[in-house]
Coordinates of C-alpha atoms in Angstrom, one line a residue:
I77 CA 2.4 -24.0 -4.6
L78 CA 5.8 -22.4 -4.7
V79 CA 6.8 -20.6 -2.1
T80 CA 10.3 -18.3 -1.8
G81 CA 11.5 -17.3 1.5
G82 CA 10.1 -20.6 3.2
T83 CA 13.6 -20.6 6.0
G84 CA 12.2 -16.6 7.0
M85 CA 9.8 -15.2 9.2
G86 CA 7.1 -15.1 7.2
G87 CA 7.8 -18.2 4.7
S88 CA 8.3 -20.6 7.8
A89 CA 4.7 -19.5 9.0
F90 CA 3.1 -21.2 7.1
K91 CA 3.9 -24.6 8.2
N92 CA 1.6 -23.5 10.9
L93 CA -1.5 -23.0 8.0
D94 CA -4.1 -25.8 7.9
T95 CA -4.7 -25.6 4.1
D96 CA -5.7 -27.8 1.8
H97 CA -3.2 -26.5 -0.7
H98 CA -0.4 -28.0 -1.8
L99 CA 3.1 -25.4 0.0
I100 CA 6.7 -26.3 -1.8
L101 CA 9.0 -24.0 0.8
Y102 CA 11.6 -22.9 -1.3
G103 CA 15.0 -21.3 0.8
S104 CA 17.6 -18.6 1.0
A105 CA 16.7 -15.1 -1.6
Q106 CA 20.7 -14.7 -1.0
Y107 CA 22.3 -17.9 -2.5
D108 CA 18.9 -19.8 -5.0
L109 CA 17.3 -17.4 -6.0
R110 CA 20.3 -15.0 -8.4
D111 CA 21.1 -18.5 -9.9
E112 CA 18.7 -18.3 -12.7
H113 CA 19.5 -22.2 -13.7
Q114 CA 18.3 -23.1 -9.7
V115 CA 15.0 -20.4 -10.6
C116 CA 14.2 -22.3 -13.8
D117 CA 14.7 -25.5 -12.0
M118 CA 12.4 -25.3 -8.9
F119 CA 10.0 -24.9 -12.5
Y120 CA 10.5 -28.5 -14.3
R121 CA 10.8 -30.3 -10.8
N122 CA 7.3 -29.3 -9.4
K123 CA 3.6 -28.4 -11.5
C124 CA 3.1 -24.9 -9.3
D125 CA -0.3 -23.1 -10.3
A126 CA 1.1 -20.5 -8.4
V127 CA 4.7 -18.6 -6.6
I128 CA 3.9 -16.7 -2.4
H129 CA 7.1 -14.3 -3.4
L130 CA 8.4 -13.4 0.3
A131 CA 11.9 -14.1 0.0
A132 CA 14.1 -10.9 0.2
L133 CA 16.6 -8.9 1.9
S134 CA 14.6 -7.2 4.1
N135 CA 15.4 -5.1 6.6
D136 CA 17.0 -1.7 6.4
P137 CA 20.4 -1.4 7.5
L138 CA 20.8 -4.3 5.2
G139 CA 19.7 -2.8 2.9
E140 CA 21.6 -0.3 3.5
L141 CA 25.4 -1.6 3.7
N142 CA 24.7 -2.7 0.0
A143 CA 22.0 -1.1 -2.1
N144 CA 23.3 -3.1 -4.6
L145 CA 23.1 -6.6 -3.1
T146 CA 19.5 -5.5 -2.4
N147 CA 18.7 -4.7 -5.6
E148 CA 19.7 -7.7 -6.9
I149 CA 17.7 -10.3 -5.1
N150 CA 15.0 -8.2 -4.1
Y151 CA 13.7 -6.7 -7.5
K152 CA 16.6 -8.2 -10.3
S153 CA 16.4 -11.3 -9.3
S154 CA 12.0 -11.2 -8.0
I155 CA 11.9 -10.1 -11.7
K156 CA 13.9 -13.5 -13.1
L157 CA 11.4 -15.8 -11.0
A158 CA 8.5 -13.5 -11.8
K159 CA 9.5 -14.3 -15.8
A160 CA 10.4 -18.0 -15.2
A161 CA 7.6 -18.5 -13.4
K162 CA 5.5 -16.9 -16.4
E163 CA 7.1 -18.8 -18.8
A164 CA 5.9 -22.1 -17.1
G165 CA 2.7 -22.1 -17.4
V166 CA 2.5 -20.0 -13.3
T167 CA -0.7 -18.3 -13.5
R168 CA -1.0 -16.8 -10.3
F169 CA 2.6 -14.9 -8.5
L170 CA 1.4 -13.5 -4.7
F171 CA 4.3 -10.6 -4.2
S172 CA 4.8 -10.1 -0.8
S173 CA 5.7 -6.2 -0.9
S174 CA 5.4 -3.8 2.1
C175 CA 3.9 -1.2 3.8
S176 CA 6.5 1.0 3.8
I177 CA 6.9 1.3 0.3
Y178 CA 4.1 5.2 1.6
G179 CA 7.5 6.0 2.7
Q180 CA 6.4 9.2 5.9
A181 CA 2.8 10.8 4.9
D182 CA 1.1 13.2 6.2
N183 CA 0.3 12.6 10.2
N184 CA -3.8 13.3 9.3
C185 CA -4.5 11.1 7.3
M186 CA -4.5 6.8 6.8
V187 CA -2.8 5.5 3.3
N188 CA -4.3 3.8 1.4
E189 CA -3.6 0.9 -1.6
N190 CA -4.3 4.6 -4.0
S191 CA -1.9 6.7 -1.8
P192 CA 1.4 8.3 -3.3
L193 CA 4.4 6.2 -3.2
N194 CA 7.0 8.0 -1.2
P195 CA 10.2 4.9 -0.8
L196 CA 12.6 6.1 2.0
T197 CA 15.4 3.2 1.9
E198 CA 16.8 0.5 -0.2
Y199 CA 14.3 -1.9 0.5
A200 CA 10.9 0.2 0.2
K201 CA 12.0 1.4 -3.2
S202 CA 12.9 -2.3 -4.7
K203 CA 9.9 -3.2 -3.9
V204 CA 8.0 -0.4 -5.7
K205 CA 10.1 -0.9 -8.9
T206 CA 9.2 -4.9 -8.5
E207 CA 5.8 -4.3 -8.5
E208 CA 5.6 -2.0 -11.3
E209 CA 7.9 -4.4 -13.9
L210 CA 5.2 -7.2 -12.6
S211 CA 2.6 -4.6 -13.4
K212 CA 4.2 -5.1 -17.3
L213 CA 4.2 -9.1 -17.2
A214 CA 0.5 -9.5 -16.3
D215 CA -1.9 -10.4 -19.1
D216 CA -5.1 -13.2 -19.4
S217 CA -2.8 -15.7 -18.3
F218 CA -0.7 -14.4 -16.1
S219 CA -1.4 -12.1 -12.2
P220 CA 0.5 -10.4 -10.2
V221 CA -0.9 -9.2 -7.1
Y222 CA 0.9 -7.2 -4.5
L223 CA 0.8 -7.7 -0.4
R224 CA 1.7 -4.0 0.3
N225 CA 2.2 -6.3 4.4
A226 CA 2.4 -3.7 7.9
T227 CA 5.4 -4.4 10.0
A228 CA 5.5 -8.3 11.2
Y229 CA 4.7 -9.4 15.0
G230 CA 4.4 -12.9 16.7
L231 CA 6.1 -16.6 16.9
S232 CA 7.3 -18.7 14.1
P233 CA 9.4 -21.4 13.9
R234 CA 11.7 -18.5 12.3
L235 CA 12.2 -16.2 15.1
R236 CA 13.0 -12.4 14.7
T237 CA 13.8 -10.1 16.8
D238 CA 14.4 -7.0 15.3
V239 CA 11.2 -6.5 14.1
V240 CA 9.8 -3.5 16.8
V241 CA 6.9 -5.2 18.6
N242 CA 9.4 -8.9 19.0
N243 CA 12.4 -6.2 19.8
L244 CA 10.9 -5.0 22.5
T245 CA 10.0 -7.8 24.0
C246 CA 12.6 -8.8 24.0
W247 CA 14.7 -6.5 24.8
A248 CA 12.1 -6.4 28.5
Y249 CA 11.9 -9.7 28.8
T250 CA 16.0 -10.3 28.8
T251 CA 16.8 -7.0 30.7
G252 CA 13.6 -6.1 32.5
S253 CA 13.9 -2.8 30.7
I254 CA 12.9 -0.9 27.4
K255 CA 15.1 1.9 26.4
L256 CA 13.7 3.7 22.6
M257 CA 16.2 4.8 20.3
S258 CA 14.1 8.2 19.1
D259 CA 11.3 9.7 20.5
G260 CA 8.8 7.3 20.1
T261 CA 6.5 9.3 17.9
S262 CA 7.2 8.2 14.9
W263 CA 3.9 5.5 13.7
R264 CA 4.0 1.7 13.2
P265 CA 1.5 -0.1 11.6
L266 CA 1.4 -3.9 13.1
V267 CA 0.5 -7.7 11.4
H268 CA 0.7 -11.2 13.5
V269 CA 2.6 -12.8 11.2
D270 CA 0.4 -15.9 11.0
D271 CA -2.7 -13.0 10.2
I272 CA -0.5 -12.8 7.0
S273 CA -0.3 -16.5 6.0
N274 CA -3.3 -16.5 6.2
T275 CA -4.1 -13.5 4.2
F276 CA -1.8 -15.1 0.9
C277 CA -3.6 -18.3 1.6
E278 CA -7.0 -16.7 1.1
I279 CA -6.5 -14.0 -1.8
L280 CA -5.3 -17.6 -3.3
K281 CA -9.0 -18.3 -3.0
S282 CA -10.0 -15.3 -4.5
P283 CA -11.1 -15.5 -8.0
I284 CA -8.5 -14.0 -10.2
K285 CA -11.1 -11.4 -12.5
A286 CA -11.4 -9.8 -8.3
I287 CA -7.7 -9.5 -7.2
H288 CA -5.6 -9.1 -11.1
N289 CA -2.5 -6.9 -11.0
Q290 CA -4.3 -4.8 -7.7
A291 CA -2.4 -4.3 -4.5
F292 CA -3.7 -4.7 -1.1
N293 CA -3.1 -3.7 2.3
V294 CA -2.9 -6.3 4.9
G295 CA -3.4 -4.7 8.3
K296 CA -5.4 -4.3 10.9
N297 CA -6.7 -0.8 11.6
D298 CA -6.6 -1.0 15.4
Q299 CA -3.2 -2.4 15.6
N300 CA -1.9 1.2 14.5
H301 CA 0.0 2.7 17.2
T302 CA 3.4 4.8 18.1
V303 CA 6.2 3.0 19.0
K304 CA 6.1 5.1 22.5
Q305 CA 2.5 3.1 22.7
I306 CA 3.9 -0.8 21.4
A307 CA 5.9 0.4 24.9
A308 CA 3.5 1.1 26.7
I309 CA 1.5 -2.6 26.1
V310 CA 5.3 -4.3 26.6
T311 CA 5.8 -2.8 29.6
N312 CA 2.1 -4.0 30.1
C313 CA 2.7 -7.4 29.7
I314 CA 6.0 -8.5 30.5
P315 CA 6.2 -9.0 34.4
K316 CA 8.5 -6.4 36.3

């Protein structure tokens, strides 16, 4: 199983898994996936049955800083990778999408996989375009699946402190206070980083006909919180 983005928060968490799969963790999205020769060489050097594609520029400020770069890496390079995988005979392609593609929804209802997509940021737009283009590649020999992850939190070998739970926890621990940059009323669907990696591995075990060319939200209903609620939970967990 080729895992792109193996040096990121999500990819490095695969190192912790007790799995029967042989995982090949592959690194930088920015430098490797944009190189067509590197992409093709990955499949010449490794006989892969499946790809778990995590690699991306993955936060909103970075996406807004250079929209063209986000589009090139997150969208164009993803499709380049998928086409190379298909040509090499890879049958399963698991794409790490995002719950952010739903954008701002009605406060009184929870979105599901059939809800309208309303991407608001360059990052979210790149995920929508990639899902749409991957779907065109789907056939009897190539089966893409789209995992729309909630916002990750928790420890991994490559810790990120910009994601909301980790960010508030680190501020509370290091400074003794939490400063919200908004009124805290926006909702955040959350999921532990280990649950994301476990979900990808469970999808790999599923019969292709049950998941072929489908999207799945990855999260837990009881882990939907407002930012203010997250801050209160962190406050109760961090002494002083």
